[in-house]
Amino acid sequence: KNKSKNFQVLFLILFALFGQYSNNAMPGGTTSTNFINTNYPLFQDVHLMTLVGMGFIMVFLRRYGLAALSINLLLTSHAIQWALIVRGFFSHEFANNGRFAISILDLITADFVAITVLITMGAVLGKLTPVQYMVMSAIEVPIAVAVEHVIDIGRSMVIHCFGAYFGLAVAKVINKKEMIAHQHEGSSYNSNIFALIGTLFLWAFFPSFNSALAIPEDSRHRAILNTYLALCSSTICTFLISQLLDHEHKYRFSMIHISNSVLAGGIAIGTVANIILEPFYALLIGCLGALVSVLGNHYIRPIGVRVFGLHDTRGVGSIHGLPGILAGILGFIFTAVYEPTRYGTGNVTHIYPAMNSNDEGREIFVQAGYQLAALAIVLVVSIIGGAVTGLILRLNCFNRIHEKEFYSDGEFIEPPEDYDFTTRIISKIDHIELTEHTALNKESSTSVVGPSNP
């Protein structure tokens, strides 16, 4: 029960021994205002996505709202500190001086790693204790940092794809039959509203997310424009496809689709956000992202549960995983399609550092092959890493949630007085009302008059 305290003690020791602020943050540092006027607003946007966007989008479970938001904050604080330390140990400063530096850009990349962990959390939401979540984060962060060096400006492969399939592997290994179709696993009217608020925050700040590390300025400008257009088209396509998939053929919208798949365009274009040079392609990619996300949620996710016993609480495989794979494939395609000369003399090296004007630089098709290989590496590493993490989390040394308390705050959150009424009792009342309403509709449609079933 004191493991969370032990993590923080370890962080304090490591920061005391090896951490320092970058020269730009110290007295006598640079007078450039870019570090505050440019980088800090981008950090704010990414940080809001991490805390508010990812936090509220997790509260769709009617009995797991307080825990989802609280553990989101806990894991964010844990993953950011651990990511700063791990990335610091891999840095040139540490290799040269024995200490690592921390700047605003380091905070942005640490937030990226935290979002990776939060995506993984979505796959096992409501199934683990806080300590298990933190152990999962402690294992995942170094692996995520190790694979983040592929060419992926919006981090669609190394954040969305990696986090999703790492989480799916964990979910598969820790799966119990009691986790599937549990009585607490479900949403309510209010929980769906709060989840949609999280979606709106993620949607609004996604252009900053995909462009935060893009250089030079024209590349960052393109990343913002492409992401925004892709989000617009994916939103419209999500609404359209959701209507067509209404099982009662009433052309209604599913909140499962609306609160999640509208973001697929921002994920699908992430890898090529700074590469695309025409708005048409950005809009098309947004439509493709929505298509794979909605269809994945509607068809593939139920098959995963029914056939493979792969229970994905939040559906991260369809929300983040499939659009992330699409992004990796698009990275391969557009690397091969665009001539380097279209980016101007010398600018292509900002996008693909290994492609330069001398004879030793990679050819475009070789670089395209590397992009495809990067996607394969991310998938393999995430699945193996997640499976090993799942095995560790199953060890008897960890306390586990009681089967009756899956997807419920009550196991480790001190609940308010109206907790049972606003979650358990109201959900049962809603079920009764729904059952009675359905029975009345059946009687009206068949014109049968008689006593109703108790």
XYZ file of C-alpha atoms in Angstrom:
454
model
C 0.000 0.000 0.000
C 3.035 2.279 0.317
C 4.300 1.612 -3.198
C 3.048 4.990 -4.492
C 5.063 6.727 -1.765
C 8.111 4.666 -2.721
C 7.839 5.859 -6.322
C 7.917 9.505 -5.249
C 10.871 8.936 -2.914
C 12.767 7.354 -5.817
C 11.931 10.317 -8.056
C 13.156 12.779 -5.416
C 16.473 10.961 -5.130
C 17.007 10.733 -8.899
C 16.140 14.390 -9.519
C 18.430 15.452 -6.665
C 21.344 13.452 -8.056
C 20.957 13.958 -11.790
C 18.396 16.656 -12.638
C 18.911 20.326 -13.485
C 17.136 23.054 -15.440
C 18.308 23.888 -18.946
C 20.627 26.858 -19.436
C 17.767 28.857 -20.946
C 15.931 28.734 -17.614
C 18.916 29.767 -15.506
C 20.166 33.308 -14.728
C 22.129 34.641 -17.675
C 20.353 32.331 -20.096
C 19.147 33.257 -23.570
C 17.044 36.385 -24.004
C 14.981 34.777 -26.765
C 11.261 34.903 -26.077
C 10.514 31.793 -28.136
C 10.776 29.526 -25.110
C 7.876 31.281 -23.394
C 5.874 32.992 -26.133
C 5.866 29.991 -28.480
C 6.660 26.819 -26.573
C 4.706 27.512 -23.398
C 1.324 28.049 -25.179
C 1.870 24.747 -26.976
C 2.733 23.097 -23.662
C -0.458 24.523 -22.136
C -2.557 23.051 -24.936
C -0.946 19.620 -24.689
C -1.207 19.689 -20.890
C -4.923 20.523 -21.067
C -5.399 17.575 -23.409
C -3.602 15.349 -20.912
C -5.485 16.386 -17.783
C -8.887 17.650 -18.920
C -9.353 15.960 -22.290
C -8.070 12.507 -21.388
C -9.534 12.846 -17.898
C -13.120 13.602 -18.837
C -13.236 11.218 -21.774
C -12.654 8.421 -19.222
C -15.735 9.185 -17.106
C -18.238 7.462 -19.403
C -18.644 4.632 -16.867
C -21.529 5.636 -14.601
C -19.913 4.307 -11.393
C -16.274 5.107 -12.170
C -16.212 8.874 -12.655
C -14.296 9.963 -9.551
C -11.774 7.158 -9.890
C -11.237 7.799 -13.608
C -10.479 11.493 -13.095
C -8.397 10.929 -9.961
C -6.279 8.120 -11.377
C -5.856 10.110 -14.594
C -4.253 12.881 -12.505
C -2.208 10.370 -10.492
C -0.848 8.586 -13.567
C -0.123 11.870 -15.340
C 1.966 13.110 -12.409
C 3.748 9.763 -12.169
C 4.409 9.340 -15.897
C 5.653 12.921 -16.394
C 8.288 12.629 -13.662
C 9.376 9.169 -14.745
C 9.513 10.203 -18.423
C 11.709 13.219 -17.601
C 14.108 10.922 -15.751
C 14.192 8.163 -18.377
C 14.570 10.566 -21.305
C 17.194 12.422 -19.304
C 19.267 9.268 -18.903
C 19.140 8.798 -22.693
C 20.164 12.424 -23.408
C 23.492 13.768 -24.669
C 23.755 16.046 -21.620
C 23.696 13.058 -19.292
C 26.257 11.202 -21.394
C 28.594 14.207 -21.329
C 28.016 15.704 -17.873
C 26.319 13.041 -15.787
C 23.237 15.267 -15.365
C 20.175 15.855 -17.552
C 18.502 19.189 -18.334
C 14.801 20.041 -18.164
C 13.164 22.615 -20.452
C 9.642 23.389 -21.633
C 10.189 21.125 -24.639
C 11.056 18.319 -22.236
C 7.764 18.935 -20.429
C 5.908 18.625 -23.748
C 7.552 15.301 -24.577
C 6.875 14.102 -21.026
C 3.197 14.942 -21.524
C 3.278 12.896 -24.719
C 4.518 9.883 -22.767
C 1.840 10.479 -20.129
C -0.860 10.417 -22.814
C 0.544 7.092 -24.026
C 0.059 5.672 -20.532
C -3.453 7.136 -20.295
C -4.441 5.513 -23.590
C -3.241 2.201 -22.174
C -5.240 2.909 -19.028
C -8.375 3.156 -21.183
C -8.093 -0.482 -22.234
C -8.026 -1.675 -18.608
C -10.205 1.064 -17.122
C -11.948 -0.093 -13.956
C -9.981 -3.347 -13.707
C -6.845 -2.402 -11.751
C -5.973 -0.812 -8.430
C -4.106 2.525 -8.327
C -0.864 0.742 -7.408
C -1.240 -1.619 -10.368
C -1.801 1.363 -12.661
C 1.403 2.979 -11.374
C 3.411 -0.222 -11.827
C 2.028 -0.452 -15.350
C 3.152 3.141 -15.956
C 6.602 2.449 -14.504
C 7.108 -0.415 -16.970
C 5.527 1.259 -19.998
C 7.303 4.623 -19.836
C 10.854 3.357 -20.586
C 9.560 1.223 -23.457
C 7.572 4.143 -24.880
C 10.609 6.428 -24.655
C 12.751 3.831 -26.437
C 10.479 3.719 -29.511
C 9.697 7.444 -29.780
C 12.621 8.210 -32.095
C 10.878 7.125 -35.305
C 9.817 9.808 -37.809
C 6.336 10.561 -36.489
C 5.723 14.266 -35.894
C 2.214 13.875 -34.451
C 3.182 10.750 -32.506
C 0.327 8.725 -34.010
C 2.388 5.548 -34.056
C 4.431 5.967 -30.878
C 1.594 7.358 -28.729
C -1.788 6.297 -30.101
C -0.865 3.001 -31.750
C 1.686 2.017 -29.101
C -0.529 2.958 -26.153
C -3.555 1.165 -27.606
C -1.896 -2.164 -28.367
C 0.160 -2.110 -25.178
C -3.140 -1.706 -23.332
C -4.877 -4.422 -25.344
C -2.069 -6.849 -24.544
C -2.337 -6.018 -20.833
C -6.130 -6.394 -20.998
C -5.864 -9.799 -22.648
C -3.417 -11.167 -20.071
C -5.302 -9.921 -16.986
C -8.722 -10.764 -18.408
C -11.297 -12.577 -16.288
C -14.701 -13.672 -17.479
C -16.267 -11.601 -14.676
C -14.950 -8.424 -16.339
C -17.110 -8.961 -19.417
C -20.718 -7.714 -19.322
C -20.316 -6.675 -15.690
C -23.320 -5.034 -14.033
C -21.335 -1.826 -13.401
C -20.001 -1.561 -16.933
C -22.259 0.954 -18.571
C -22.827 4.642 -19.055
C -25.545 7.038 -18.020
C -26.914 10.208 -19.550
C -24.715 12.422 -17.378
C -21.561 10.328 -17.732
C -21.864 10.520 -21.520
C -22.147 14.310 -21.323
C -18.940 14.561 -19.276
C -17.149 12.208 -21.670
C -18.195 14.407 -24.584
C -16.700 17.423 -22.785
C -13.393 15.560 -22.787
C -13.783 14.955 -26.516
C -14.323 18.668 -27.134
C -11.117 19.556 -25.277
C -9.121 16.987 -27.235
C -10.667 18.162 -30.502
C -9.925 21.835 -29.815
C -6.258 21.348 -28.926
C -5.344 18.543 -31.335
C -3.638 20.909 -33.826
C -1.236 21.981 -31.066
C -0.602 18.337 -30.188
C 0.371 17.381 -33.745
C 2.463 20.510 -34.360
C 4.194 21.019 -31.007
C 7.571 19.633 -32.088
C 7.451 20.487 -35.796
C 10.277 22.609 -37.242
C 10.747 24.942 -39.081
C 7.762 27.277 -38.869
C 6.307 26.349 -42.263
C 6.252 22.706 -41.138
C 4.457 23.631 -37.907
C 2.023 25.774 -39.900
C 1.183 22.840 -42.191
C 0.722 20.498 -39.250
C -1.832 22.858 -37.690
C -3.777 23.316 -40.926
C -3.765 19.644 -41.881
C -4.851 18.491 -38.431
C -7.700 20.976 -38.261
C -9.058 19.999 -41.682
C -8.724 16.285 -40.913
C -10.674 16.742 -37.684
C -13.458 18.581 -39.509
C -13.890 15.886 -42.135
C -13.614 13.023 -39.645
C -16.312 14.621 -37.500
C -18.803 14.875 -40.344
C -18.025 11.351 -41.552
C -18.396 9.969 -38.030
C -21.883 11.434 -37.721
C -22.820 10.101 -41.154
C -21.485 6.573 -40.627
C -22.971 6.417 -37.129
C -26.410 7.099 -38.574
C -26.027 4.396 -41.188
C -25.049 1.825 -38.542
C -28.084 2.402 -36.320
C -29.323 -1.142 -35.700
C -32.951 -0.004 -35.570
C -32.619 1.887 -38.870
C -33.823 5.139 -37.315
C -30.636 6.954 -38.419
C -29.723 8.071 -34.903
C -26.256 8.979 -33.654
C -24.388 6.666 -31.276
C -22.581 8.503 -28.502
C -19.952 5.761 -28.498
C -19.034 6.869 -32.010
C -19.507 10.604 -31.540
C -17.485 10.958 -28.342
C -14.533 8.996 -29.712
C -14.292 8.569 -33.475
C -14.556 12.290 -34.270
C -10.916 12.445 -33.087
C -9.760 9.769 -35.533
C -8.860 12.319 -38.196
C -6.361 14.012 -35.906
C -4.784 10.651 -35.123
C -4.744 9.368 -38.707
C -2.974 12.451 -40.050
C -0.512 12.774 -37.171
C 2.434 10.998 -38.805
C 2.116 13.054 -42.006
C 0.764 16.283 -40.493
C 3.883 18.207 -41.512
C 4.260 16.373 -44.826
C 0.902 16.853 -46.578
C 1.014 19.815 -48.974
C -2.597 19.829 -50.244
C -5.792 20.356 -48.196
C -7.630 17.699 -50.213
C -5.431 14.954 -48.773
C -5.982 16.223 -45.234
C -9.749 16.065 -45.677
C -9.546 12.623 -47.279
C -7.389 11.261 -44.465
C -9.894 12.563 -41.925
C -12.668 10.633 -43.673
C -10.580 7.453 -43.756
C -9.748 7.818 -40.078
C -13.419 8.109 -39.157
C -14.283 5.114 -41.330
C -11.772 2.722 -39.751
C -12.543 3.962 -36.237
C -16.333 3.678 -36.409
C -16.318 0.363 -38.264
C -13.706 -0.983 -35.873
C -15.810 -0.014 -32.881
C -18.988 -1.398 -34.400
C -17.688 -4.699 -35.807
C -14.138 -5.564 -34.702
C -14.467 -4.689 -31.005
C -17.418 -7.099 -30.377
C -15.570 -9.843 -32.264
C -12.538 -9.304 -30.036
C -14.667 -9.880 -26.946
C -16.693 -12.787 -28.309
C -13.946 -14.731 -30.095
C -10.698 -13.798 -28.347
C -11.911 -12.752 -24.903
C -10.241 -9.379 -25.491
C -12.205 -6.917 -23.373
C -11.333 -3.290 -24.146
C -13.173 -1.046 -21.678
C -12.887 2.217 -23.586
C -12.383 0.783 -27.059
C -8.864 2.150 -27.506
C -8.163 -0.407 -30.210
C -10.661 1.305 -32.495
C -10.243 4.853 -31.198
C -6.437 5.027 -31.164
C -5.068 1.747 -32.506
C -6.617 1.473 -35.968
C -6.196 5.193 -36.841
C -2.606 4.898 -35.570
C -1.951 1.993 -37.941
C -3.536 4.013 -40.744
C -1.192 6.897 -39.888
C 1.829 4.615 -40.170
C 0.694 3.326 -43.568
C 0.103 6.890 -44.753
C 3.614 7.776 -43.623
C 4.936 5.082 -45.946
C 2.744 6.219 -48.854
C 3.411 9.956 -48.688
C 7.129 9.482 -48.121
C 7.234 7.626 -51.419
C 4.873 10.007 -53.261
C 6.328 13.438 -52.519
C 9.586 14.517 -54.147
C 12.038 16.011 -51.615
C 12.496 19.062 -53.853
C 8.926 20.160 -53.084
C 9.990 21.084 -49.555
C 12.793 23.378 -50.688
C 16.538 23.061 -50.524
C 17.651 21.607 -47.214
C 14.177 21.605 -45.636
C 13.578 17.905 -46.196
C 16.207 17.109 -43.560
C 13.956 18.716 -40.924
C 11.342 16.071 -41.747
C 13.606 13.126 -42.614
C 17.050 13.722 -41.047
C 18.564 10.753 -42.909
C 17.584 12.208 -46.301
C 20.075 14.871 -47.420
C 21.509 16.231 -50.607
C 24.787 14.281 -50.546
C 25.280 10.810 -51.909
C 25.073 9.205 -48.475
C 21.467 10.286 -47.897
C 18.624 7.803 -48.129
C 16.555 7.531 -51.268
C 12.850 8.249 -50.898
C 11.805 4.612 -51.300
C 14.368 3.505 -48.732
C 13.019 6.092 -46.297
C 9.474 4.915 -47.071
C 10.541 1.388 -46.180
C 11.923 2.643 -42.884
C 8.565 4.261 -42.138
C 6.779 0.951 -42.666
C 9.373 -0.861 -40.569
C 8.817 1.674 -37.778
C 5.116 0.791 -37.686
C 5.931 -2.914 -37.457
C 8.418 -2.289 -34.637
C 5.903 -0.212 -32.684
C 3.267 -2.945 -32.978
C 5.588 -5.791 -31.990
C 7.209 -3.943 -29.083
C 3.893 -2.679 -27.721
C 2.212 -6.090 -27.804
C 5.163 -7.934 -26.251
C 5.702 -5.201 -23.661
C 2.018 -5.150 -22.772
C 1.848 -8.924 -22.428
C 4.850 -8.995 -20.086
C 3.373 -6.127 -18.066
C 0.086 -8.000 -17.776
C 1.891 -11.049 -16.412
C 3.622 -8.883 -13.813
C 0.331 -7.288 -12.759
C -1.131 -10.757 -12.160
C 1.447 -11.563 -9.477
C 0.033 -12.323 -6.051
C 2.035 -9.512 -4.447
C -0.522 -6.997 -5.759
C -3.888 -6.328 -4.191
C -6.704 -6.754 -6.688
C -10.160 -5.317 -7.113
C -12.944 -7.569 -5.880
C -15.029 -8.969 -8.704
C -18.163 -7.166 -7.508
C -16.344 -3.813 -7.584
C -15.035 -3.794 -11.151
C -15.756 -0.439 -12.859
C -16.724 1.076 -9.516
C -15.348 3.932 -7.388
C -16.228 2.299 -4.085
C -13.178 0.017 -3.857
C -10.633 2.805 -3.316
C -12.467 6.164 -3.432
C -14.299 7.477 -0.378
C -17.752 7.910 -1.946
C -20.173 10.776 -1.277
C -23.440 10.054 0.517
C -25.486 9.922 -2.689
C -23.063 7.561 -4.458
C -25.292 4.478 -4.452
C -28.415 6.432 -5.347
C -26.859 8.357 -8.231
C -25.112 5.334 -9.723
C -26.452 1.945 -8.709
C -30.110 2.721 -7.873
C -30.758 5.160 -10.703
C -29.198 2.781 -13.211
C -31.570 0.045 -12.035
C -34.539 2.419 -12.257
C -33.483 3.334 -15.785
C -33.306 -0.358 -16.664
C -36.809 -0.967 -15.298
C -38.205 2.007 -17.178
C -36.499 0.868 -20.358
C -37.871 -2.651 -19.960
C -41.405 -1.405 -19.368
C -41.153 0.982 -22.294
C -39.962 -1.801 -24.580
C -42.768 -4.096 -23.436
C -45.398 -1.425 -24.077
C -44.014 -0.801 -27.542
C -44.199 -4.502 -28.328
C -47.820 -4.638 -27.158
C -48.736 -1.635 -29.279
C -47.026 -2.983 -32.374
C -48.643 -6.424 -32.153
C -52.037 -5.109 -30.951
C -52.153 -7.803 -28.304
C -54.134 -7.000 -25.171
C -53.307 -8.991 -22.087
C -51.497 -8.970 -18.806
C -47.842 -7.917 -19.001
C -45.084 -10.143 -17.710
C -43.940 -9.314 -14.189
